[in-house]
Tab-separated table of C-alpha atoms in Angstrom:
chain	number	residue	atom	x	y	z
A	158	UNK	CA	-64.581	-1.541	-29.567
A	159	UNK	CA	-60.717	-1.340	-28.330
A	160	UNK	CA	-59.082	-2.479	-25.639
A	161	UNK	CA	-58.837	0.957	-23.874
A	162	UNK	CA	-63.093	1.257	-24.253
A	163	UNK	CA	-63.944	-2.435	-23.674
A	164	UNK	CA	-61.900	-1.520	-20.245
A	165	UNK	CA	-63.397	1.926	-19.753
A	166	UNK	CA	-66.738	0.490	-19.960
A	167	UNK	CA	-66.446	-2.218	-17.485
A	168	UNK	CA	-65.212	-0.064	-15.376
A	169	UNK	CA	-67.673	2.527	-15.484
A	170	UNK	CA	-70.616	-0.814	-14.818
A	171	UNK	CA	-68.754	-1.843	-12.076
A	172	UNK	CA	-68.226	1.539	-10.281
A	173	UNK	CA	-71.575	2.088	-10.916
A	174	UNK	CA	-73.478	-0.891	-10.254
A	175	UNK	CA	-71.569	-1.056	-6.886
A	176	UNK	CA	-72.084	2.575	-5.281
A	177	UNK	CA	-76.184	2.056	-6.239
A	178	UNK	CA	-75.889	-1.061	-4.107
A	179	UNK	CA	-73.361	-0.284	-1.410
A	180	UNK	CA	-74.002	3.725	-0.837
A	181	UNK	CA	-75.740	3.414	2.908
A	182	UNK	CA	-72.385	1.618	4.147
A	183	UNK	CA	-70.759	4.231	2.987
A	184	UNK	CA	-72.858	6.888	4.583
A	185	UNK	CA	-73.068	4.914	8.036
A	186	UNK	CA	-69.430	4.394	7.953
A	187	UNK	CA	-68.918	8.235	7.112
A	188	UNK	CA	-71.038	9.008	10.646
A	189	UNK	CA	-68.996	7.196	12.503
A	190	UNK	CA	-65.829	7.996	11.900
A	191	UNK	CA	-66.697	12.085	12.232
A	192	UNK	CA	-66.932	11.909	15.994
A	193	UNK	CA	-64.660	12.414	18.506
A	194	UNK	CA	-66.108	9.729	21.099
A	195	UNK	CA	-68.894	6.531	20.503
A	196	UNK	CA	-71.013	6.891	23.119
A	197	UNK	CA	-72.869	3.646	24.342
A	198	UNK	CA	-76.108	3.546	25.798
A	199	UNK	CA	-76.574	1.939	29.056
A	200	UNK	CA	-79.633	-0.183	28.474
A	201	UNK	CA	-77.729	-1.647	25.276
A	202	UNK	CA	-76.006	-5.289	25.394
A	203	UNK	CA	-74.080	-4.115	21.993
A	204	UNK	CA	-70.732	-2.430	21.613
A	205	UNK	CA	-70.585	1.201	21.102
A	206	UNK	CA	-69.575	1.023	17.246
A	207	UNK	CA	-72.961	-1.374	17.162
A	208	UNK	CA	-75.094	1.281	18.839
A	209	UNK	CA	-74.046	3.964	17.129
A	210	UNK	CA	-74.709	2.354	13.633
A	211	UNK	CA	-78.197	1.500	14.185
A	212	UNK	CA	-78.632	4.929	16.191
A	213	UNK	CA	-77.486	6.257	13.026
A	214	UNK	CA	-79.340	4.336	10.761
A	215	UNK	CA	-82.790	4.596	12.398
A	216	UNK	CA	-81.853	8.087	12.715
A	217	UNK	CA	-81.686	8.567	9.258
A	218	UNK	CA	-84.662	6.621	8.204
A	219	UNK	CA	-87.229	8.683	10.528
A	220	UNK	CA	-86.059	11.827	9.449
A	221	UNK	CA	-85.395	11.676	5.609
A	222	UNK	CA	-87.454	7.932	5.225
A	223	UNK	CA	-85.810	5.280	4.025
A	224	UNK	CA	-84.156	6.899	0.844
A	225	UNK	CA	-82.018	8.711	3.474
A	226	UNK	CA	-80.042	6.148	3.602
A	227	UNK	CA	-78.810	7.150	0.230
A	228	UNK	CA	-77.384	10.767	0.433
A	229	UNK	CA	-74.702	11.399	-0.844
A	230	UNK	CA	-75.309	9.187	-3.953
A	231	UNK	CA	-74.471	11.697	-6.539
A	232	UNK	CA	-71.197	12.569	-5.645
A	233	UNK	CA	-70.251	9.164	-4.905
A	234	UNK	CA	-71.474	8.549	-8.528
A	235	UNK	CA	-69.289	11.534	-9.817
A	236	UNK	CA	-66.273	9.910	-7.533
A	237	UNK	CA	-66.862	6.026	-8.983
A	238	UNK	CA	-67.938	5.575	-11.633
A	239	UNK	CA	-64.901	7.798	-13.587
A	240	UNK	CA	-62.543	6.789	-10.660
A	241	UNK	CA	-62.955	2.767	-11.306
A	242	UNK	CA	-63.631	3.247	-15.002
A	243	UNK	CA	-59.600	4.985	-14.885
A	244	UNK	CA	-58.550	2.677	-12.336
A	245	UNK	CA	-59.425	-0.592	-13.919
A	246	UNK	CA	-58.266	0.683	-17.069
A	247	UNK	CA	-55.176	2.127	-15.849
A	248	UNK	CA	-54.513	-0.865	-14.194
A	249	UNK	CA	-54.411	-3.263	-17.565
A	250	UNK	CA	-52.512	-0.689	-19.552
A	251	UNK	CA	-49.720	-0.676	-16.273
A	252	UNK	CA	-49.945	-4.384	-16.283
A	253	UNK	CA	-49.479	-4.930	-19.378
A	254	UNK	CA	-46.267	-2.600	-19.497
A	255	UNK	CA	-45.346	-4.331	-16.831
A	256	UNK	CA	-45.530	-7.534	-19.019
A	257	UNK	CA	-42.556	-6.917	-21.029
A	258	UNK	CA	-40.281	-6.840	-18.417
A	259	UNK	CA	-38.954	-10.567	-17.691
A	260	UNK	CA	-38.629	-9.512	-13.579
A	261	UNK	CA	-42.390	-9.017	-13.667
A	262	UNK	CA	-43.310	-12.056	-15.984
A	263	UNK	CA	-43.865	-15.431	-13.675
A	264	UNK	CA	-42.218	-18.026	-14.593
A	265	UNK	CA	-44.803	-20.240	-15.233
A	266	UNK	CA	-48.194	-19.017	-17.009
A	267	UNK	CA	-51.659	-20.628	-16.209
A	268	UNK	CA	-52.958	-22.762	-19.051
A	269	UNK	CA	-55.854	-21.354	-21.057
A	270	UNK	CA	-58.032	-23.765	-19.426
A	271	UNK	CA	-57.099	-22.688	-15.912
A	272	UNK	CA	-57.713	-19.119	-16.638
A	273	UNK	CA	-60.825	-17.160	-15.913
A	274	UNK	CA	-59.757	-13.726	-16.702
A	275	UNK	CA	-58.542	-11.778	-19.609
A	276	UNK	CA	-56.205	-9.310	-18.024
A	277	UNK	CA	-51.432	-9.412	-17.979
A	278	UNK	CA	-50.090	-12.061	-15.794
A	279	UNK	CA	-47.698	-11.015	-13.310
A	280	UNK	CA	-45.383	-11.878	-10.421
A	281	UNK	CA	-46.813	-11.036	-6.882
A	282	UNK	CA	-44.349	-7.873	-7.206
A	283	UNK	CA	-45.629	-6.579	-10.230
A	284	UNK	CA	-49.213	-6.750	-9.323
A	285	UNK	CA	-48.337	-5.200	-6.181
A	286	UNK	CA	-46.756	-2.006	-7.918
A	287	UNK	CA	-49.545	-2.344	-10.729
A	288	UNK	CA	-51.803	-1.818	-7.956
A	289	UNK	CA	-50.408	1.126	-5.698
A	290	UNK	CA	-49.339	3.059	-8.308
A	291	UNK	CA	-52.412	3.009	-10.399
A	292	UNK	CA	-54.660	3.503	-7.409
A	293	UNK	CA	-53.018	5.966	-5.843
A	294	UNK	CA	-52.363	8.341	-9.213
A	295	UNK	CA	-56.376	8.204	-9.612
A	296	UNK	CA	-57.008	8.667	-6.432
A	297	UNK	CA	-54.899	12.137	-6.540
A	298	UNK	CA	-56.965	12.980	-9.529
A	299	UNK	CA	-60.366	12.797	-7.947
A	300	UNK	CA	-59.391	13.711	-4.368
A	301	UNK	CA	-61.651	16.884	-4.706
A	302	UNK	CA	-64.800	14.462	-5.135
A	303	UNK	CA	-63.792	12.485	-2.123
A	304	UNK	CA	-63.812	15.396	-0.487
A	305	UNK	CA	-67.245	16.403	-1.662
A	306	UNK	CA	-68.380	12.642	-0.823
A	307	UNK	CA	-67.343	12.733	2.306
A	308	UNK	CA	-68.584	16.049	3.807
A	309	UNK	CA	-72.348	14.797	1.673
A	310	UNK	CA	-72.386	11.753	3.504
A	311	UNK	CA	-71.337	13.539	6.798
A	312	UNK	CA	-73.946	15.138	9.119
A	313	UNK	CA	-71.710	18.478	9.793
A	314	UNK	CA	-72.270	19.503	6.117
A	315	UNK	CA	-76.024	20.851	4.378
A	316	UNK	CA	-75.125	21.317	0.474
A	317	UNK	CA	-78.110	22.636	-1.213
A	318	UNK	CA	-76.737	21.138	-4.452
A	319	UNK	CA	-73.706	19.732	-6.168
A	320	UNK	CA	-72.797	22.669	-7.941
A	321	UNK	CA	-72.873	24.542	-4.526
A	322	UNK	CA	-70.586	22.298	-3.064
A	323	UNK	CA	-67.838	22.428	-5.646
A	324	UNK	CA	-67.943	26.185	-5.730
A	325	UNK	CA	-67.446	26.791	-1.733
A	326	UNK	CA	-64.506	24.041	-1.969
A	327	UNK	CA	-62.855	25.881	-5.152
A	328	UNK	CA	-63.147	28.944	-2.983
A	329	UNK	CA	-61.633	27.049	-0.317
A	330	UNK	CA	-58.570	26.382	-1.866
A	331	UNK	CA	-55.666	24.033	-2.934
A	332	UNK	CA	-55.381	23.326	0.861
A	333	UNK	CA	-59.419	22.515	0.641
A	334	UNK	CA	-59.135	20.303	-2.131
A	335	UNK	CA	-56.801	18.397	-1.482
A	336	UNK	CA	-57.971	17.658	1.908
A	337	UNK	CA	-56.902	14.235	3.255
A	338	UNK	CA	-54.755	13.429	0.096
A	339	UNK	CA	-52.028	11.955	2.347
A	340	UNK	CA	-53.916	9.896	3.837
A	341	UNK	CA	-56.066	8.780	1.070
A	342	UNK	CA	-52.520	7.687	-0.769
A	343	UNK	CA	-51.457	6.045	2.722
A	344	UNK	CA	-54.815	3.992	2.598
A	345	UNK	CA	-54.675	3.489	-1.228
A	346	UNK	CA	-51.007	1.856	-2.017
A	347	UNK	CA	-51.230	-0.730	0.103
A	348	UNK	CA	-55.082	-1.431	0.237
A	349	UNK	CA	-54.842	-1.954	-3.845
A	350	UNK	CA	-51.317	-3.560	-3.864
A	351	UNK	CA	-52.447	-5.838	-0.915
A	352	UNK	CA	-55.432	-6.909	-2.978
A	353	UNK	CA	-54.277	-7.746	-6.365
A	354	UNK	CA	-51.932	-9.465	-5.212
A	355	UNK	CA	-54.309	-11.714	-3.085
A	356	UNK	CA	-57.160	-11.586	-5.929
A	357	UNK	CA	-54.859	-13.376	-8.497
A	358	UNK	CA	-53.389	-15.597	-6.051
A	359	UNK	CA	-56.626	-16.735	-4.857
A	360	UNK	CA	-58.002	-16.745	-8.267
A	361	UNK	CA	-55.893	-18.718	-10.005
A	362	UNK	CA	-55.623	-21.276	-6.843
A	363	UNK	CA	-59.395	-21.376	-7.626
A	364	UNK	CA	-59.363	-21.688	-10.893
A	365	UNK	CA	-56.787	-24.677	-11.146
A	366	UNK	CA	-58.436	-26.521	-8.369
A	367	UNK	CA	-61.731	-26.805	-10.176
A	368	UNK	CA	-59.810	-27.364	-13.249
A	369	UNK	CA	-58.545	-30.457	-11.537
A	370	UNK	CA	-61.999	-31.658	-10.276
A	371	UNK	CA	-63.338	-34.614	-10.780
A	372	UNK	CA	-66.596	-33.089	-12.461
A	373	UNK	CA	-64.021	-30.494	-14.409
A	374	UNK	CA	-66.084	-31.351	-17.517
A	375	UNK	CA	-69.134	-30.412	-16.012
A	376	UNK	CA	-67.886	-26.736	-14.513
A	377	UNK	CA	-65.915	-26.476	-18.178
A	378	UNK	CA	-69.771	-26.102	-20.001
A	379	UNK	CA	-70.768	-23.007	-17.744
A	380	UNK	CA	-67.414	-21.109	-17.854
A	381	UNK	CA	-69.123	-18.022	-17.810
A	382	UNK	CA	-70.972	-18.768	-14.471
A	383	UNK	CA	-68.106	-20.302	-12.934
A	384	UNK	CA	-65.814	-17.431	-13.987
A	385	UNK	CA	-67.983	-15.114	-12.269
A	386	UNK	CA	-68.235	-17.547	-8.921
A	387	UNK	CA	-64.382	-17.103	-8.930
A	388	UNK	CA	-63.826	-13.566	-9.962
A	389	UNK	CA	-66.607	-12.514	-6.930
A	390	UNK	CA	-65.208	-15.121	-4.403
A	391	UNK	CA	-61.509	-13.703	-4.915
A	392	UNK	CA	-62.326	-10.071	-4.840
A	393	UNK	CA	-64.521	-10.737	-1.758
A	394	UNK	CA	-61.753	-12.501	0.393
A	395	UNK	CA	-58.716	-10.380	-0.917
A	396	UNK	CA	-60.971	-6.672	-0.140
A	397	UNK	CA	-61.538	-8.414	3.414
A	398	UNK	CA	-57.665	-8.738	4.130
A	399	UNK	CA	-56.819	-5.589	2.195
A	400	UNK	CA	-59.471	-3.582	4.337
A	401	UNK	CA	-58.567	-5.125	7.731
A	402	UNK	CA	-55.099	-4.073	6.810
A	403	UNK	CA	-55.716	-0.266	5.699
A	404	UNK	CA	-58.487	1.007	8.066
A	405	UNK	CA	-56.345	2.924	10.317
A	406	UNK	CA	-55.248	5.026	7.426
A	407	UNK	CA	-59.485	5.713	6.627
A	408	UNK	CA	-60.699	6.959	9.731
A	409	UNK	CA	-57.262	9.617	9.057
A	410	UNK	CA	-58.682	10.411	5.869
A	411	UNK	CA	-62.555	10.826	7.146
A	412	UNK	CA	-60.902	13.044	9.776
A	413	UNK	CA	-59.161	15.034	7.810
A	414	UNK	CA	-61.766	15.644	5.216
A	415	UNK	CA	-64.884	16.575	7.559
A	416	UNK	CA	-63.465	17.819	10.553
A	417	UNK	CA	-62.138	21.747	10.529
A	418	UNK	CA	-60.564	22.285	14.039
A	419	UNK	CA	-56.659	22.732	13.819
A	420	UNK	CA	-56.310	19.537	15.389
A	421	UNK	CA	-57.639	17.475	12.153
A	422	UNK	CA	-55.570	19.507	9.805
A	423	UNK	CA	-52.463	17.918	9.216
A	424	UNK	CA	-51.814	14.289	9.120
A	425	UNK	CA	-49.793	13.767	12.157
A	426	UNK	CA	-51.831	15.996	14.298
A	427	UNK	CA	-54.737	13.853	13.301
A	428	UNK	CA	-53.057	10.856	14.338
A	429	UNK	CA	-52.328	12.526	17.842
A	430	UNK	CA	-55.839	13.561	18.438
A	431	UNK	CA	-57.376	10.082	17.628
A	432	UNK	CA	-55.207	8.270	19.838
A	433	UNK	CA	-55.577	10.707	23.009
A	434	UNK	CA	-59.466	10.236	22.386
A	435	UNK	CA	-59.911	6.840	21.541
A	436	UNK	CA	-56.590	4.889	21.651
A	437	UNK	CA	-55.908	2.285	19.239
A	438	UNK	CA	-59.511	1.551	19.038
A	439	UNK	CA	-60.720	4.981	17.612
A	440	UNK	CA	-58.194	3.590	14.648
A	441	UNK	CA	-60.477	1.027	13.736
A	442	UNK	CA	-63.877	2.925	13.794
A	443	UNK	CA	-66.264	1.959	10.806
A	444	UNK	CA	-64.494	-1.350	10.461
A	445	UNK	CA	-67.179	-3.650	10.429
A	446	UNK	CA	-69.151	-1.045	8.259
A	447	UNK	CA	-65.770	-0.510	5.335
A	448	UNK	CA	-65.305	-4.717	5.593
A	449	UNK	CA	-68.764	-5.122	4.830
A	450	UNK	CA	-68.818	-2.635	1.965
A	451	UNK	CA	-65.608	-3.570	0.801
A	452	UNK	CA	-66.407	-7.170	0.855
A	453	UNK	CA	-69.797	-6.822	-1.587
A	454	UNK	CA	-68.191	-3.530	-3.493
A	455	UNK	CA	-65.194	-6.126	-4.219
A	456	UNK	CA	-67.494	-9.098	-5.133
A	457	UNK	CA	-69.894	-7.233	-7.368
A	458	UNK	CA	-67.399	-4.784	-8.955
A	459	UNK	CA	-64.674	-7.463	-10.195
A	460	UNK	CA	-67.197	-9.817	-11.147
A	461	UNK	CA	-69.181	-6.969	-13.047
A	462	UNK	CA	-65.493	-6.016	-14.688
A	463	UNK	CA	-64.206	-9.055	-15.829
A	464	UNK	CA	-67.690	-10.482	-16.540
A	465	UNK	CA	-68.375	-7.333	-18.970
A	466	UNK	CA	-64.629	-7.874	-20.548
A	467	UNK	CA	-65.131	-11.390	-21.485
A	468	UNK	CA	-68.834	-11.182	-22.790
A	469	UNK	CA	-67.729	-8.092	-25.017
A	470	UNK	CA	-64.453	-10.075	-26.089
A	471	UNK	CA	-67.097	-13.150	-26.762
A	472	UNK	CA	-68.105	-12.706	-29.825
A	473	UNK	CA	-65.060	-11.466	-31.593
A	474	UNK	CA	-63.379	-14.724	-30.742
A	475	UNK	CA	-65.963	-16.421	-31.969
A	476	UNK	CA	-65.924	-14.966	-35.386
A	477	UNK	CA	-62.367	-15.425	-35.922
């Protein structure tokens, strides 16, 4: 297998193994953005956000059971599991260009034994162009299945089928399809720039401090369990600061893509309307919701990606 289908692959497990897991945050994070106002209920000691969510969720579970929870699988699957396969792989191959240049080469390299992952080394600057670019160019690419994702997992939609759904947005338009693209880019360069840069720093920080251990000869017979403690600890704590930082620029793009007053259809305008409503607060709707997901979806899908990469790469470095 090649480099460009070892990375393919793990990307493809990763996407998928995370939006089987992770869909209902995505759903209940969908529902309550759409709104214009969170309504609390006067009995209830928890925030509005709080209520809403298990409103939502209980909602959801009485009247479809508790599969409900997962709508709008499908087209998150169609979205995914191509979307990280082409992400992760187009972020190696951009890496690795990036490699050659001696402005995005550190200085220093890790040491083999320091190293838990198989992917280019680069200065914080190159991993944080390796990562807006290449999110942001897939993201383009597959906007029309956000699109469909979003308006599935929202409650203002009823697709009788995937095939239905594509068809009324083709109909719809380049204006349709492309729905939200803005902000989507506005949310993606700095959400995947932020966190590479974070997940190798934090990685190899990790990495060299259990190197240095005193039970380093202990941790050095289970590198493949300790590689994946590392690679899911770093995702998990670089998607929390790269989500906090972005989630303005989601609850635009939710907006954008499931609302179809004038108000919600450019960019701008959608700012305007979500601050008269809400204030800075409606900016930050679904936060706890996108952390959460963000947090596991990091954890499971980096692990899953660099786990897959070295286990494939295994035994071919054992034969040589």
């Amino acid at each position: 297998m090649n480099n460009v289908s070892q990375h393919l692959l793990s990307g493809a497990l990763s996407g998928f193994a995370s939006t089987i897991i992770l869909q209902p945050f995505d759903l209940l994070k969908t529902r309550i953005q759409q709104p214009d106002h969170l309504r609390k209920l006067s009995h209830s000691p928890l925030s509005p956000q709080s209520t809403f969510i298990f409103r939502t969720a209980r909602d959801i579970v009485q009247r479809d059971g508790f599969l409900g929870l997962w709508r709008g699988t499908s087209p998150s699957l169609l979205r995914n599991v191509p979307g990280v396969a082409l992400y992760f792989t187009g972020l190696s191959q951009f890496r690795s260009f990036l490699a050659t240049s001696p402005y995005f080469t550190p200085l220093r390299a890790s040491s083999p034994s320091q190293s838990t992952s198989t992917l280019p080394k680069l200065t914080a600057q190159g991993n944080l162009l390796a990562g807006a670019f290449t999110r942001v160019t897939v993201g383009l690419l597959l906007n029309p299945f956000s699109v469909i994702k979003a308006r599935y997992e929202s409650s203002y939609y009823s697709y009788g089928s995937l095939p239905q759904a594509f068809i009324g947005l083709i109909r719809s338009g380049p204006s349709e399809i492309f729905r939200g693209a803005i902000a989507s880019s506005l949310r993606d360069a700095p959400y995947a720039g932020i966190f590479v840069v974070f997940y190798e720093h934090i990685k190899t920080s990790l990495s060299s401090a259990m190197s240095a251990a005193p039970n380093s000869a202990v941790v050095a017979a289970v590198p493949f369990s300790l590689s994946t403690a590392v690679h899911s600890l770093s995702a998990a704590s670089a998607g929390a600061l790269a989500t906090l930082a972005t989630q303005p620029f989601d609850v635009l793009k939710t907006k954008m893509q499931v609302r179809s007053e004038s108000k919600y259809r450019g960019l701008w305008s959608t700012v305007r309307a979500v601050w008269q409503q809400r204030g800075v607060a409606g900016f930050f709707d679904g936060s706890t919701l996108r952390m959460s997901r963000k947090i596991f979806s990091s954890a499971i899908g980096w692990a899953v990606y660099e786990g897959v990469l070295i286990a494939v790469r295994r035994p071919s470095r054992e034969l040589d």
